[in-house]
Coordinates of N, CA and C in Angstrom, one line a residue:
X1 N -10.9 -36.9 -44.8 CA -12.3 -36.5 -45.3 C -12.1 -35.1 -46.0
X2 N -12.5 -35.1 -47.3 CA -12.3 -33.8 -48.1 C -13.3 -32.8 -47.6
X3 N -12.9 -31.6 -47.2 CA -13.8 -30.6 -46.8 C -13.0 -29.2 -46.9
X4 N -13.8 -28.1 -46.9 CA -13.2 -26.8 -46.8 C -13.9 -26.1 -45.7
X5 N -13.4 -24.9 -45.4 CA -14.0 -24.1 -44.3 C -15.4 -23.7 -44.5
X6 N -15.9 -23.8 -45.8 CA -17.3 -23.4 -46.1 C -18.2 -24.6 -46.1
X7 N -17.7 -25.8 -46.0 CA -18.6 -27.0 -46.1 C -18.9 -27.5 -44.7
X8 N -20.2 -27.6 -44.3 CA -20.6 -28.1 -43.0 C -20.0 -29.5 -42.8
X9 N -19.7 -29.9 -41.6 CA -19.0 -31.1 -41.3 C -19.9 -32.3 -41.8
X10 N -21.2 -32.2 -41.5 CA -22.1 -33.3 -41.9 C -22.1 -33.5 -43.4
X11 N -22.0 -32.4 -44.2 CA -22.0 -32.5 -45.6 C -20.7 -33.1 -46.1
X12 N -19.6 -32.8 -45.5 CA -18.4 -33.4 -45.9 C -18.4 -34.9 -45.6
X13 N -18.9 -35.3 -44.5 CA -19.1 -36.7 -44.2 C -20.0 -37.4 -45.2
X14 N -21.1 -36.8 -45.4 CA -22.1 -37.3 -46.4 C -21.4 -37.5 -47.8
X15 N -20.7 -36.5 -48.2 CA -20.0 -36.6 -49.5 C -19.0 -37.7 -49.6
X16 N -18.3 -37.9 -48.4 CA -17.3 -38.9 -48.4 C -17.9 -40.3 -48.4
X17 N -18.9 -40.5 -47.6 CA -19.6 -41.8 -47.6 C -20.3 -42.1 -49.0
X18 N -20.9 -41.1 -49.6 CA -21.5 -41.3 -50.9 C -20.5 -41.7 -51.9
X19 N -19.3 -41.0 -51.9 CA -18.3 -41.4 -52.9 C -17.8 -42.8 -52.7
X20 N -17.7 -43.3 -51.4 CA -17.3 -44.6 -51.2 C -18.3 -45.7 -51.6
X21 N -19.6 -45.3 -51.5 CA -20.7 -46.2 -52.0 C -20.7 -46.2 -53.5
X22 N -20.5 -45.1 -54.1 CA -20.5 -45.0 -55.6 C -19.3 -45.8 -56.1
X23 N -18.2 -45.8 -55.4 CA -17.0 -46.5 -55.9 C -17.0 -48.0 -55.6
X24 N -18.0 -48.4 -54.9 CA -18.2 -49.9 -54.6 C -17.4 -50.3 -53.3
X25 N -16.9 -49.3 -52.6 CA -16.2 -49.7 -51.3 C -17.2 -50.3 -50.3
X26 N -18.4 -49.8 -50.3 CA -19.6 -50.4 -49.6 C -20.6 -50.9 -50.6
X27 N -20.8 -52.1 -50.7 CA -21.7 -52.7 -51.7 C -23.2 -52.8 -51.2
X28 N -24.1 -52.9 -52.2 CA -25.5 -53.1 -51.9 C -25.7 -54.3 -50.9
X29 N -26.4 -54.0 -49.9 CA -26.7 -55.1 -48.9 C -25.8 -55.1 -47.7
X30 N -24.6 -54.4 -47.8 CA -23.7 -54.4 -46.8 C -24.0 -53.3 -45.7
X31 N -23.5 -53.5 -44.5 CA -23.7 -52.5 -43.5 C -22.6 -51.4 -43.5
X32 N -23.0 -50.2 -43.3 CA -22.0 -49.1 -43.1 C -21.4 -49.3 -41.6
X33 N -20.3 -48.7 -41.3 CA -19.8 -48.8 -39.9 C -20.9 -48.2 -39.0
X34 N -20.9 -48.6 -37.8 CA -21.9 -48.1 -36.8 C -21.7 -46.6 -36.6
X35 N -22.6 -45.9 -35.9 CA -22.5 -44.5 -35.6 C -21.3 -44.2 -34.7
X36 N -21.1 -45.1 -33.8 CA -19.9 -44.9 -32.9 C -18.6 -45.1 -33.7
X37 N -18.6 -46.1 -34.6 CA -17.4 -46.3 -35.4 C -17.1 -45.1 -36.3
X38 N -18.2 -44.5 -36.9 CA -18.0 -43.3 -37.8 C -17.6 -42.1 -37.0
X39 N -18.1 -42.0 -35.7 CA -17.6 -40.9 -34.9 C -16.1 -40.9 -34.6
X40 N -15.7 -42.1 -34.3 CA -14.2 -42.3 -34.1 C -13.4 -42.1 -35.3
X41 N -13.9 -42.7 -36.4 CA -13.1 -42.7 -37.7 C -13.0 -41.2 -38.2
X42 N -14.0 -40.4 -38.1 CA -14.0 -39.1 -38.6 C -13.8 -38.0 -37.6
X43 N -13.7 -38.4 -36.3 CA -13.4 -37.4 -35.3 C -14.6 -36.4 -35.1
X44 N -15.8 -36.9 -35.1 CA -17.0 -36.0 -35.0 C -18.0 -36.5 -34.0
X45 N -19.1 -35.9 -33.9 CA -20.1 -36.2 -32.9 C -21.3 -37.0 -33.6
X46 N -22.0 -37.7 -32.7 CA -23.1 -38.5 -33.2 C -24.2 -37.7 -33.9
X47 N -24.6 -36.5 -33.5 CA -25.6 -35.7 -34.2 C -25.1 -35.4 -35.7
X48 N -23.8 -35.1 -35.8 CA -23.2 -34.9 -37.1 C -23.3 -36.1 -38.0
X49 N -23.0 -37.3 -37.4 CA -23.1 -38.5 -38.2 C -24.5 -38.8 -38.6
X50 N -25.4 -38.6 -37.7 CA -26.8 -38.9 -38.0 C -27.4 -38.0 -39.1
X51 N -26.9 -36.7 -39.1 CA -27.4 -35.8 -40.1 C -26.9 -36.3 -41.5
X52 N -25.6 -36.7 -41.5 CA -25.0 -37.2 -42.8 C -25.7 -38.5 -43.3
X53 N -26.1 -39.4 -42.3 CA -26.8 -40.6 -42.7 C -28.2 -40.3 -43.2
X54 N -28.8 -39.2 -42.6 CA -30.2 -38.8 -43.0 C -30.1 -38.4 -44.5
X55 N -29.1 -37.7 -44.9 CA -28.9 -37.2 -46.2 C -28.8 -38.4 -47.2
X56 N -28.1 -39.4 -46.8 CA -27.9 -40.6 -47.6 C -29.3 -41.3 -47.7
X57 N -30.1 -41.3 -46.7 CA -31.4 -42.0 -46.7 C -32.3 -41.2 -47.7
X58 N -32.2 -39.9 -47.7 CA -33.1 -39.1 -48.7 C -32.8 -39.5 -50.1
X59 N -31.5 -39.8 -50.4 CA -31.2 -40.1 -51.8 C -31.3 -41.6 -52.1
X60 N -31.7 -42.3 -51.1 CA -31.9 -43.8 -51.4 C -30.6 -44.6 -51.3
X61 N -29.5 -44.0 -50.8 CA -28.2 -44.7 -50.7 C -28.2 -45.8 -49.6
X62 N -29.0 -45.5 -48.5 CA -29.0 -46.5 -47.4 C -30.4 -46.6 -46.8
X63 N -30.6 -47.7 -46.1 CA -31.8 -47.8 -45.3 C -31.4 -48.1 -43.9
X64 N -32.2 -47.5 -42.9 CA -31.8 -47.8 -41.5 C -32.7 -48.9 -41.0
X65 N -32.1 -49.9 -40.4 CA -32.8 -51.0 -39.9 C -32.6 -51.1 -38.3
X66 N -33.7 -51.0 -37.6 CA -33.6 -51.0 -36.1 C -32.9 -52.2 -35.7
X67 N -31.8 -52.1 -34.9 CA -31.1 -53.2 -34.4 C -30.0 -53.7 -35.3
X68 N -30.0 -53.2 -36.5 CA -28.9 -53.6 -37.4 C -28.0 -52.5 -37.8
X69 N -28.6 -51.4 -38.2 CA -27.7 -50.3 -38.6 C -28.1 -49.7 -40.0
X70 N -27.1 -49.2 -40.7 CA -27.3 -48.6 -42.0 C -26.9 -49.5 -43.1
X71 N -27.9 -49.9 -43.9 CA -27.6 -50.9 -44.9 C -27.6 -50.2 -46.3
X72 N -26.6 -50.5 -47.1 CA -26.5 -49.8 -48.4 C -27.5 -50.4 -49.3
X73 N -28.3 -49.5 -50.0 CA -29.3 -49.9 -50.9 C -29.0 -49.4 -52.3
X74 N -29.9 -49.8 -53.3 CA -29.7 -49.3 -54.7 C -30.0 -47.8 -54.7
X75 N -29.0 -47.0 -55.1 CA -29.3 -45.6 -55.1 C -30.2 -45.1 -56.2
X76 N -31.0 -44.1 -55.9 CA -31.9 -43.5 -56.9 C -31.0 -42.7 -57.9
X77 N -31.6 -42.4 -59.0 CA -31.0 -41.6 -60.0 C -31.3 -40.1 -59.8
X78 N -30.4 -39.3 -59.6 CA -30.6 -37.9 -59.4 C -30.0 -36.9 -60.4
X79 N -30.6 -35.8 -60.6 CA -30.1 -34.8 -61.5 C -29.8 -33.6 -60.7
X80 N -28.6 -33.0 -60.8 CA -28.2 -31.8 -60.1 C -28.5 -30.5 -60.8
X81 N -29.6 -30.4 -61.5 CA -29.8 -29.2 -62.3 C -30.1 -28.0 -61.5
X82 N -30.5 -28.2 -60.2 CA -30.8 -27.1 -59.4 C -29.5 -26.4 -58.9
X83 N -28.4 -27.1 -59.0 CA -27.1 -26.6 -58.4 C -26.5 -25.5 -59.2
X84 N -26.0 -24.5 -58.6 CA -25.2 -23.4 -59.3 C -23.8 -24.0 -59.7
X85 N -23.5 -25.2 -59.2 CA -22.2 -25.8 -59.6 C -22.3 -26.4 -61.0
X86 N -23.5 -26.5 -61.5 CA -23.7 -27.1 -62.9 C -24.4 -28.4 -62.8
X87 N -24.9 -28.8 -64.0 CA -25.8 -30.0 -64.1 C -25.1 -31.3 -63.7
X88 N -23.7 -31.4 -63.9 CA -23.0 -32.6 -63.6 C -22.9 -32.9 -62.1
X89 N -23.3 -31.9 -61.3 CA -23.1 -32.1 -59.9 C -23.8 -33.3 -59.3
X90 N -25.0 -33.6 -59.8 CA -25.7 -34.7 -59.3 C -25.8 -35.9 -60.2
X91 N -25.1 -35.9 -61.4 CA -25.1 -37.0 -62.3 C -23.8 -37.7 -62.5
X92 N -22.7 -37.0 -62.6 CA -21.5 -37.6 -62.9 C -21.1 -37.4 -64.3
X93 N -19.9 -36.9 -64.6 CA -19.5 -36.7 -66.0 C -19.5 -37.9 -66.9
X94 N -19.2 -39.1 -66.3 CA -19.2 -40.3 -67.1 C -20.5 -40.7 -67.7
X95 N -21.6 -40.2 -67.1 CA -23.0 -40.6 -67.6 C -23.6 -39.4 -68.3
X96 N -22.9 -38.3 -68.4 CA -23.6 -37.0 -68.8 C -23.0 -36.6 -70.1
X97 N -23.8 -36.2 -71.1 CA -23.3 -35.7 -72.4 C -24.2 -34.5 -72.8
X98 N -23.5 -33.6 -73.5 CA -24.2 -32.4 -73.9 C -24.1 -32.3 -75.4
X99 N -25.2 -31.9 -76.0 CA -25.3 -31.6 -77.5 C -25.8 -30.2 -77.7
X100 N -25.1 -29.4 -78.5 CA -25.5 -28.1 -78.8 C -26.5 -28.2 -79.9
X101 N -27.7 -27.6 -79.7 CA -28.8 -27.6 -80.7 C -28.7 -26.3 -81.5
X102 N -28.5 -25.2 -80.8 CA -28.3 -23.9 -81.5 C -27.0 -23.3 -80.9
X103 N -26.0 -23.0 -81.8 CA -24.8 -22.5 -81.4 C -24.9 -21.1 -80.8
X104 N -23.9 -20.7 -80.0 CA -23.9 -19.4 -79.4 C -24.0 -18.3 -80.5
X105 N -24.9 -17.3 -80.3 CA -25.0 -16.2 -81.2 C -25.3 -14.9 -80.5
X106 N -24.8 -13.8 -81.0 CA -25.1 -12.5 -80.4 C -26.4 -12.0 -81.0
X107 N -27.3 -11.5 -80.2 CA -28.6 -11.1 -80.7 C -29.2 -10.1 -79.8
X108 N -30.3 -9.4 -80.3 CA -31.1 -8.6 -79.4 C -31.9 -9.4 -78.5
X109 N -32.3 -8.9 -77.4 CA -33.2 -9.7 -76.5 C -34.5 -9.9 -77.2
X110 N -35.1 -11.1 -77.0 CA -36.4 -11.4 -77.6 C -37.5 -10.4 -77.0
X111 N -38.4 -10.2 -77.9 CA -39.6 -9.4 -77.4 C -40.3 -10.2 -76.4
X112 N -40.9 -9.5 -75.4 CA -41.7 -10.1 -74.3 C -40.8 -11.0 -73.5
X113 N -39.5 -10.7 -73.3 CA -38.7 -11.5 -72.5 C -39.2 -11.5 -71.1
X114 N -39.3 -12.7 -70.4 CA -40.0 -12.8 -69.2 C -39.4 -12.1 -68.0
X115 N -38.1 -11.7 -68.1 CA -37.4 -11.0 -67.0 C -37.3 -9.5 -67.4
X116 N -37.3 -8.7 -66.3 CA -37.2 -7.3 -66.5 C -35.7 -7.0 -66.7
X117 N -35.4 -6.2 -67.8 CA -34.0 -5.9 -68.1 C -33.7 -4.4 -67.9
X118 N -32.5 -4.1 -67.4 CA -32.2 -2.6 -67.2 C -31.7 -2.0 -68.5
X119 N -31.5 -0.8 -68.6 CA -31.1 -0.1 -69.8 C -29.8 -0.6 -70.3
X120 N -28.9 -0.8 -69.4 CA -27.5 -1.3 -69.9 C -27.7 -2.7 -70.5
X121 N -28.5 -3.6 -70.0 CA -28.7 -4.9 -70.6 C -29.3 -4.8 -72.0
X122 N -30.4 -3.9 -72.0 CA -31.1 -3.8 -73.3 C -30.2 -3.3 -74.4
X123 N -29.3 -2.3 -74.1 CA -28.4 -1.8 -75.1 C -27.3 -2.8 -75.5
X124 N -26.9 -3.6 -74.5 CA -25.8 -4.6 -74.8 C -26.3 -5.7 -75.6
X125 N -27.5 -6.1 -75.5 CA -28.0 -7.3 -76.1 C -27.6 -8.6 -75.4
X126 N -27.7 -9.7 -76.0 CA -27.4 -11.0 -75.3 C -26.7 -12.0 -76.2
X127 N -26.2 -13.0 -75.5 CA -25.7 -14.2 -76.2 C -26.7 -15.3 -76.0
X128 N -27.1 -16.0 -77.0 CA -28.1 -17.1 -76.9 C -27.6 -18.4 -77.4
X129 N -27.9 -19.5 -76.7 CA -27.6 -20.8 -77.3 C -28.6 -21.8 -76.6
X130 N -28.7 -23.0 -77.2 CA -29.6 -24.0 -76.6 C -28.8 -25.3 -76.6
X131 N -29.1 -26.1 -75.6 CA -28.4 -27.4 -75.4 C -29.3 -28.5 -75.0
X132 N -29.0 -29.7 -75.4 CA -29.7 -30.9 -74.9 C -28.8 -31.8 -74.1
X133 N -29.2 -32.1 -72.9 CA -28.3 -32.9 -72.0 C -28.8 -34.3 -72.0
X134 N -27.9 -35.2 -72.2 CA -28.2 -36.7 -72.2 C -27.7 -37.3 -70.9
X135 N -28.5 -38.2 -70.3 CA -28.0 -39.0 -69.2 C -28.2 -40.4 -69.6
X136 N -27.0 -41.1 -69.5 CA -27.0 -42.5 -70.0 C -27.7 -42.7 -71.4
X137 N -27.3 -41.7 -72.3 CA -27.7 -41.7 -73.7 C -29.2 -41.4 -73.9
X138 N -29.9 -41.0 -72.9 CA -31.3 -40.6 -73.0 C -31.4 -39.1 -72.9
X139 N -32.1 -38.5 -73.9 CA -32.3 -37.0 -73.8 C -33.2 -36.7 -72.6
X140 N -32.6 -35.9 -71.7 CA -33.2 -35.7 -70.4 C -33.5 -34.2 -70.0
X141 N -32.6 -33.3 -70.4 CA -32.8 -31.9 -70.1 C -32.5 -31.0 -71.3
X142 N -33.5 -30.2 -71.7 CA -33.4 -29.2 -72.7 C -33.2 -27.9 -72.1
X143 N -32.2 -27.1 -72.5 CA -31.9 -25.8 -71.9 C -31.7 -24.7 -72.9
X144 N -32.4 -23.6 -72.7 CA -32.2 -22.4 -73.5 C -31.6 -21.3 -72.6
X145 N -30.5 -20.7 -73.0 CA -29.7 -19.8 -72.2 C -29.5 -18.5 -72.8
X146 N -29.7 -17.4 -72.1 CA -29.4 -16.0 -72.5 C -28.5 -15.4 -71.5
X147 N -27.4 -14.8 -72.0 CA -26.4 -14.1 -71.1 C -26.2 -12.7 -71.6
X148 N -26.2 -11.7 -70.7 CA -26.0 -10.3 -71.1 C -24.6 -10.2 -71.8
X149 N -24.6 -9.6 -73.0 CA -23.3 -9.6 -73.8 C -22.5 -8.4 -73.4
X150 N -21.9 -8.5 -72.2 CA -21.0 -7.5 -71.7 C -19.7 -8.2 -71.2
X151 N -18.5 -7.7 -71.6 CA -17.2 -8.3 -71.2 C -17.1 -9.8 -71.5
X152 N -17.6 -10.2 -72.7 CA -17.6 -11.6 -73.1 C -17.0 -11.7 -74.5
X153 N -15.8 -11.2 -74.7 CA -15.2 -11.3 -76.0 C -14.9 -12.7 -76.4
X154 N -15.2 -13.0 -77.7 CA -15.0 -14.4 -78.3 C -15.7 -15.5 -77.5
X155 N -16.8 -15.1 -76.8 CA -17.5 -16.2 -76.1 C -18.1 -17.2 -77.0
X156 N -18.6 -16.7 -78.2 CA -19.3 -17.6 -79.1 C -18.3 -18.7 -79.7
X157 N -17.0 -18.5 -79.5 CA -16.1 -19.5 -80.0 C -15.9 -20.7 -79.0
X158 N -16.4 -20.6 -77.8 CA -16.2 -21.6 -76.8 C -17.0 -22.9 -77.2
X159 N -16.4 -24.0 -76.8 CA -17.1 -25.3 -77.0 C -17.8 -25.7 -75.8
X160 N -19.1 -25.5 -75.8 CA -20.0 -25.7 -74.6 C -20.6 -27.1 -74.6
X161 N -20.1 -28.0 -75.6 CA -20.5 -29.4 -75.5 C -19.6 -30.1 -74.6
X162 N -18.3 -29.7 -74.6 CA -17.3 -30.4 -73.8 C -16.9 -29.7 -72.5
X163 N -17.3 -28.4 -72.4 CA -16.9 -27.7 -71.3 C -18.1 -27.1 -70.5
X164 N -18.0 -27.0 -69.2 CA -19.1 -26.4 -68.4 C -19.2 -24.9 -68.7
X165 N -20.4 -24.4 -68.7 CA -20.7 -23.0 -69.0 C -20.1 -22.2 -67.8
X166 N -20.3 -22.6 -66.6 CA -19.9 -21.8 -65.4 C -18.4 -21.8 -65.3
X167 N -17.7 -23.0 -65.6 CA -16.3 -23.0 -65.6 C -15.7 -22.2 -66.7
X168 N -16.3 -22.2 -67.9 CA -15.9 -21.4 -69.0 C -15.9 -19.9 -68.7
X169 N -17.0 -19.4 -68.1 CA -17.2 -18.0 -67.7 C -16.1 -17.6 -66.7
X170 N -15.8 -18.5 -65.7 CA -14.9 -18.2 -64.7 C -13.4 -18.1 -65.3
X171 N -13.1 -19.2 -66.0 CA -11.7 -19.3 -66.5 C -11.3 -18.3 -67.5
X172 N -12.2 -18.0 -68.5 CA -11.9 -17.1 -69.6 C -12.4 -15.7 -69.5
X173 N -13.4 -15.4 -68.6 CA -14.0 -14.1 -68.6 C -14.1 -13.5 -67.2
X174 N -13.6 -14.3 -66.2 CA -13.6 -13.8 -64.8 C -15.0 -13.5 -64.3
X175 N -16.0 -14.2 -64.8 CA -17.4 -14.1 -64.4 C -17.7 -15.2 -63.5
X176 N -18.2 -14.9 -62.3 CA -18.5 -15.9 -61.3 C -19.9 -15.8 -60.8
X177 N -20.6 -16.9 -60.6 CA -22.0 -16.9 -60.1 C -22.0 -16.5 -58.7
X178 N -22.8 -15.6 -58.3 CA -22.9 -15.1 -56.9 C -24.2 -15.6 -56.2
X179 N -25.3 -15.4 -56.9 CA -26.6 -15.8 -56.3 C -27.6 -15.9 -57.4
X180 N -28.8 -16.4 -57.1 CA -29.8 -16.6 -58.1 C -31.2 -16.9 -57.6
X181 N -32.1 -17.0 -58.6 CA -33.5 -17.3 -58.3 C -34.0 -18.4 -59.2
X182 N -34.7 -19.3 -58.7 CA -35.2 -20.4 -59.5 C -36.7 -20.6 -59.3
X183 N -37.5 -20.7 -60.4 CA -38.9 -21.0 -60.2 C -39.1 -22.3 -61.0
X184 N -39.9 -23.2 -60.4 CA -40.0 -24.6 -60.9 C -41.5 -25.0 -60.8
X185 N -42.0 -25.6 -61.9 CA -43.3 -26.1 -61.9 C -43.5 -27.2 -63.0
X186 N -44.5 -28.0 -62.9 CA -44.8 -29.0 -63.9 C -45.7 -28.5 -65.0
X187 N -45.4 -28.8 -66.3 CA -46.2 -28.3 -67.4 C -46.4 -29.5 -68.3
X188 N -47.4 -29.3 -69.2 CA -47.6 -30.3 -70.3 C -46.6 -30.0 -71.3
X189 N -45.9 -31.0 -71.8 CA -44.9 -30.9 -72.9 C -45.5 -30.4 -74.2
X190 N -45.0 -29.3 -74.7 CA -45.4 -28.9 -76.0 C -44.9 -29.8 -77.1
X191 N -45.4 -29.6 -78.3 CA -44.9 -30.5 -79.4 C -43.4 -30.4 -79.6
X192 N -42.9 -29.1 -79.5 CA -41.5 -28.9 -79.6 C -40.7 -29.7 -78.6
X193 N -41.1 -29.5 -77.3 CA -40.4 -30.1 -76.2 C -40.5 -31.7 -76.2
X194 N -41.7 -32.1 -76.6 CA -41.9 -33.6 -76.7 C -41.0 -34.2 -77.7
X195 N -40.8 -33.5 -78.9 CA -39.9 -34.0 -79.9 C -38.5 -34.0 -79.4
X196 N -38.1 -33.0 -78.8 CA -36.7 -32.9 -78.3 C -36.3 -33.9 -77.3
X197 N -37.3 -34.1 -76.3 CA -37.1 -35.1 -75.2 C -37.6 -36.5 -75.6
X198 N -38.1 -36.6 -76.8 CA -38.7 -37.9 -77.3 C -39.8 -38.4 -76.3
X199 N -40.7 -37.5 -76.0 CA -41.9 -37.8 -75.2 C -43.2 -37.8 -76.0
X200 N -44.2 -38.5 -75.5 CA -45.5 -38.3 -76.1 C -46.0 -36.9 -75.7
X201 N -46.7 -36.3 -76.7 CA -47.2 -35.0 -76.5 C -48.1 -34.9 -75.3
X202 N -48.0 -33.8 -74.6 CA -48.8 -33.4 -73.4 C -48.4 -34.2 -72.1
X203 N -47.4 -35.0 -72.2 CA -46.9 -35.6 -70.9 C -46.3 -34.5 -70.1
X204 N -46.3 -34.6 -68.8 CA -45.8 -33.5 -67.9 C -44.2 -33.6 -68.0
X205 N -43.7 -32.4 -67.9 CA -42.2 -32.2 -67.8 C -42.0 -31.2 -66.7
X206 N -40.8 -31.2 -66.1 CA -40.5 -30.2 -65.1 C -39.9 -29.0 -65.8
X207 N -40.5 -27.8 -65.6 CA -40.0 -26.6 -66.2 C -39.4 -25.7 -65.2
X208 N -38.2 -25.2 -65.5 CA -37.5 -24.2 -64.6 C -37.1 -23.0 -65.3
X209 N -37.4 -21.8 -64.6 CA -36.9 -20.5 -65.1 C -35.9 -20.1 -64.0
X210 N -34.7 -19.7 -64.4 CA -33.8 -19.2 -63.4 C -33.0 -18.0 -63.9
X211 N -32.7 -17.1 -63.0 CA -31.8 -16.0 -63.3 C -30.6 -16.0 -62.3
X212 N -29.4 -16.0 -62.8 CA -28.2 -16.1 -61.9 C -27.4 -14.8 -62.0
X213 N -27.2 -14.1 -60.9 CA -26.5 -12.9 -60.8 C -25.0 -13.3 -60.7
X214 N -24.1 -12.4 -61.2 CA -22.7 -12.7 -61.2 C -22.0 -11.5 -60.5
X215 N -20.6 -11.6 -60.5 CA -19.8 -10.6 -59.9 C -19.8 -9.3 -60.8
X216 N -20.4 -9.3 -62.0 CA -20.5 -8.2 -62.8 C -22.0 -7.8 -62.7
X217 N -22.3 -6.6 -62.2 CA -23.7 -6.2 -61.9 C -24.7 -6.4 -63.1
X218 N -24.2 -6.2 -64.3 CA -25.2 -6.2 -65.4 C -25.1 -7.6 -66.2
X219 N -24.2 -8.4 -65.9 CA -24.1 -9.7 -66.6 C -24.9 -10.7 -65.8
X220 N -26.0 -11.1 -66.3 CA -26.9 -12.0 -65.7 C -27.2 -13.2 -66.6
X221 N -27.3 -14.4 -66.1 CA -27.5 -15.6 -66.9 C -29.0 -16.0 -66.7
X222 N -29.7 -16.1 -67.8 CA -31.1 -16.5 -67.7 C -31.2 -17.9 -68.4
X223 N -31.8 -18.8 -67.7 CA -31.9 -20.2 -68.3 C -33.4 -20.6 -68.2
X224 N -33.8 -21.3 -69.2 CA -35.1 -21.9 -69.3 C -34.9 -23.4 -69.6
X225 N -35.3 -24.2 -68.6 CA -35.0 -25.7 -68.7 C -36.3 -26.5 -68.7
X226 N -36.2 -27.6 -69.4 CA -37.3 -28.6 -69.5 C -36.7 -29.9 -69.2
X227 N -37.2 -30.6 -68.2 CA -36.6 -31.8 -67.7 C -37.6 -33.0 -67.7
X228 N -37.2 -34.1 -68.3 CA -37.9 -35.3 -68.3 C -37.5 -36.1 -67.0
X229 N -38.4 -36.2 -66.0 CA -38.1 -36.8 -64.7 C -38.7 -38.2 -64.6
X230 N -39.0 -38.8 -65.7 CA -39.5 -40.2 -65.7 C -38.6 -41.1 -65.0
X231 N -37.3 -41.0 -65.3 CA -36.3 -41.9 -64.8 C -35.4 -41.2 -63.6
X232 N -35.5 -39.9 -63.5 CA -34.7 -39.2 -62.5 C -35.4 -38.2 -61.7
X233 N -35.0 -38.1 -60.4 CA -35.6 -37.0 -59.6 C -34.6 -35.9 -59.6
X234 N -35.0 -34.7 -59.1 CA -34.1 -33.6 -59.0 C -33.6 -33.4 -57.6
X235 N -32.2 -33.2 -57.6 CA -31.6 -33.1 -56.3 C -30.8 -31.8 -56.2
X236 N -30.5 -31.4 -54.9 CA -29.9 -30.1 -54.6 C -28.5 -30.3 -54.1
X237 N -27.5 -29.6 -54.8 CA -26.1 -29.7 -54.3 C -25.6 -28.3 -54.1
X238 N -26.4 -27.3 -53.6 CA -25.9 -25.9 -53.4 C -24.9 -25.9 -52.4

């Protein structure tokens, strides 16, 4: 079972069972091994197994039937846009495609920027770009991103259609995400957002504002996301 010292045992078990279901090892309608069998197979306790199974139930991967056990069901579709690991965390790279709408550009911070900036950030300016994320070829998440332009040489040359933003920052600039804040609410889609996500005007979309702090005190990532949740729910893989 794949795990590291920072991963709770129930989460490692959950991830392992989920991967097996996704891979077709356990098919829809089939029973998972019993709690006792899972305890023996993974060398763990019943409370740990039950917590892992509860997580699978939340995502719609299994149903519990009294007297029968855990039955594999049709999984729900989830988006991992809440995760600091990146949007592919809850979708899978095979189903996920990114299109750059506005290429990375160095610029001054917009007037009336919704986050308070310190003097260093104001003087440095920012790097801005926007992306549209497709899930199974359907436009699903529109994202506008601003990053403090400090210690990011040649950042605008990176291909962010094929590469993860967070992986790019870590690999080429030694910038790592440490913590962040996210605010989420439903809003009526504006004409611009409706057009981008191919929605009827004023239909509700999920709007998220988030600021992510990094290992560089003044380099902060600000993202503004709009998500069409008609086909997908939002899930957490922190």
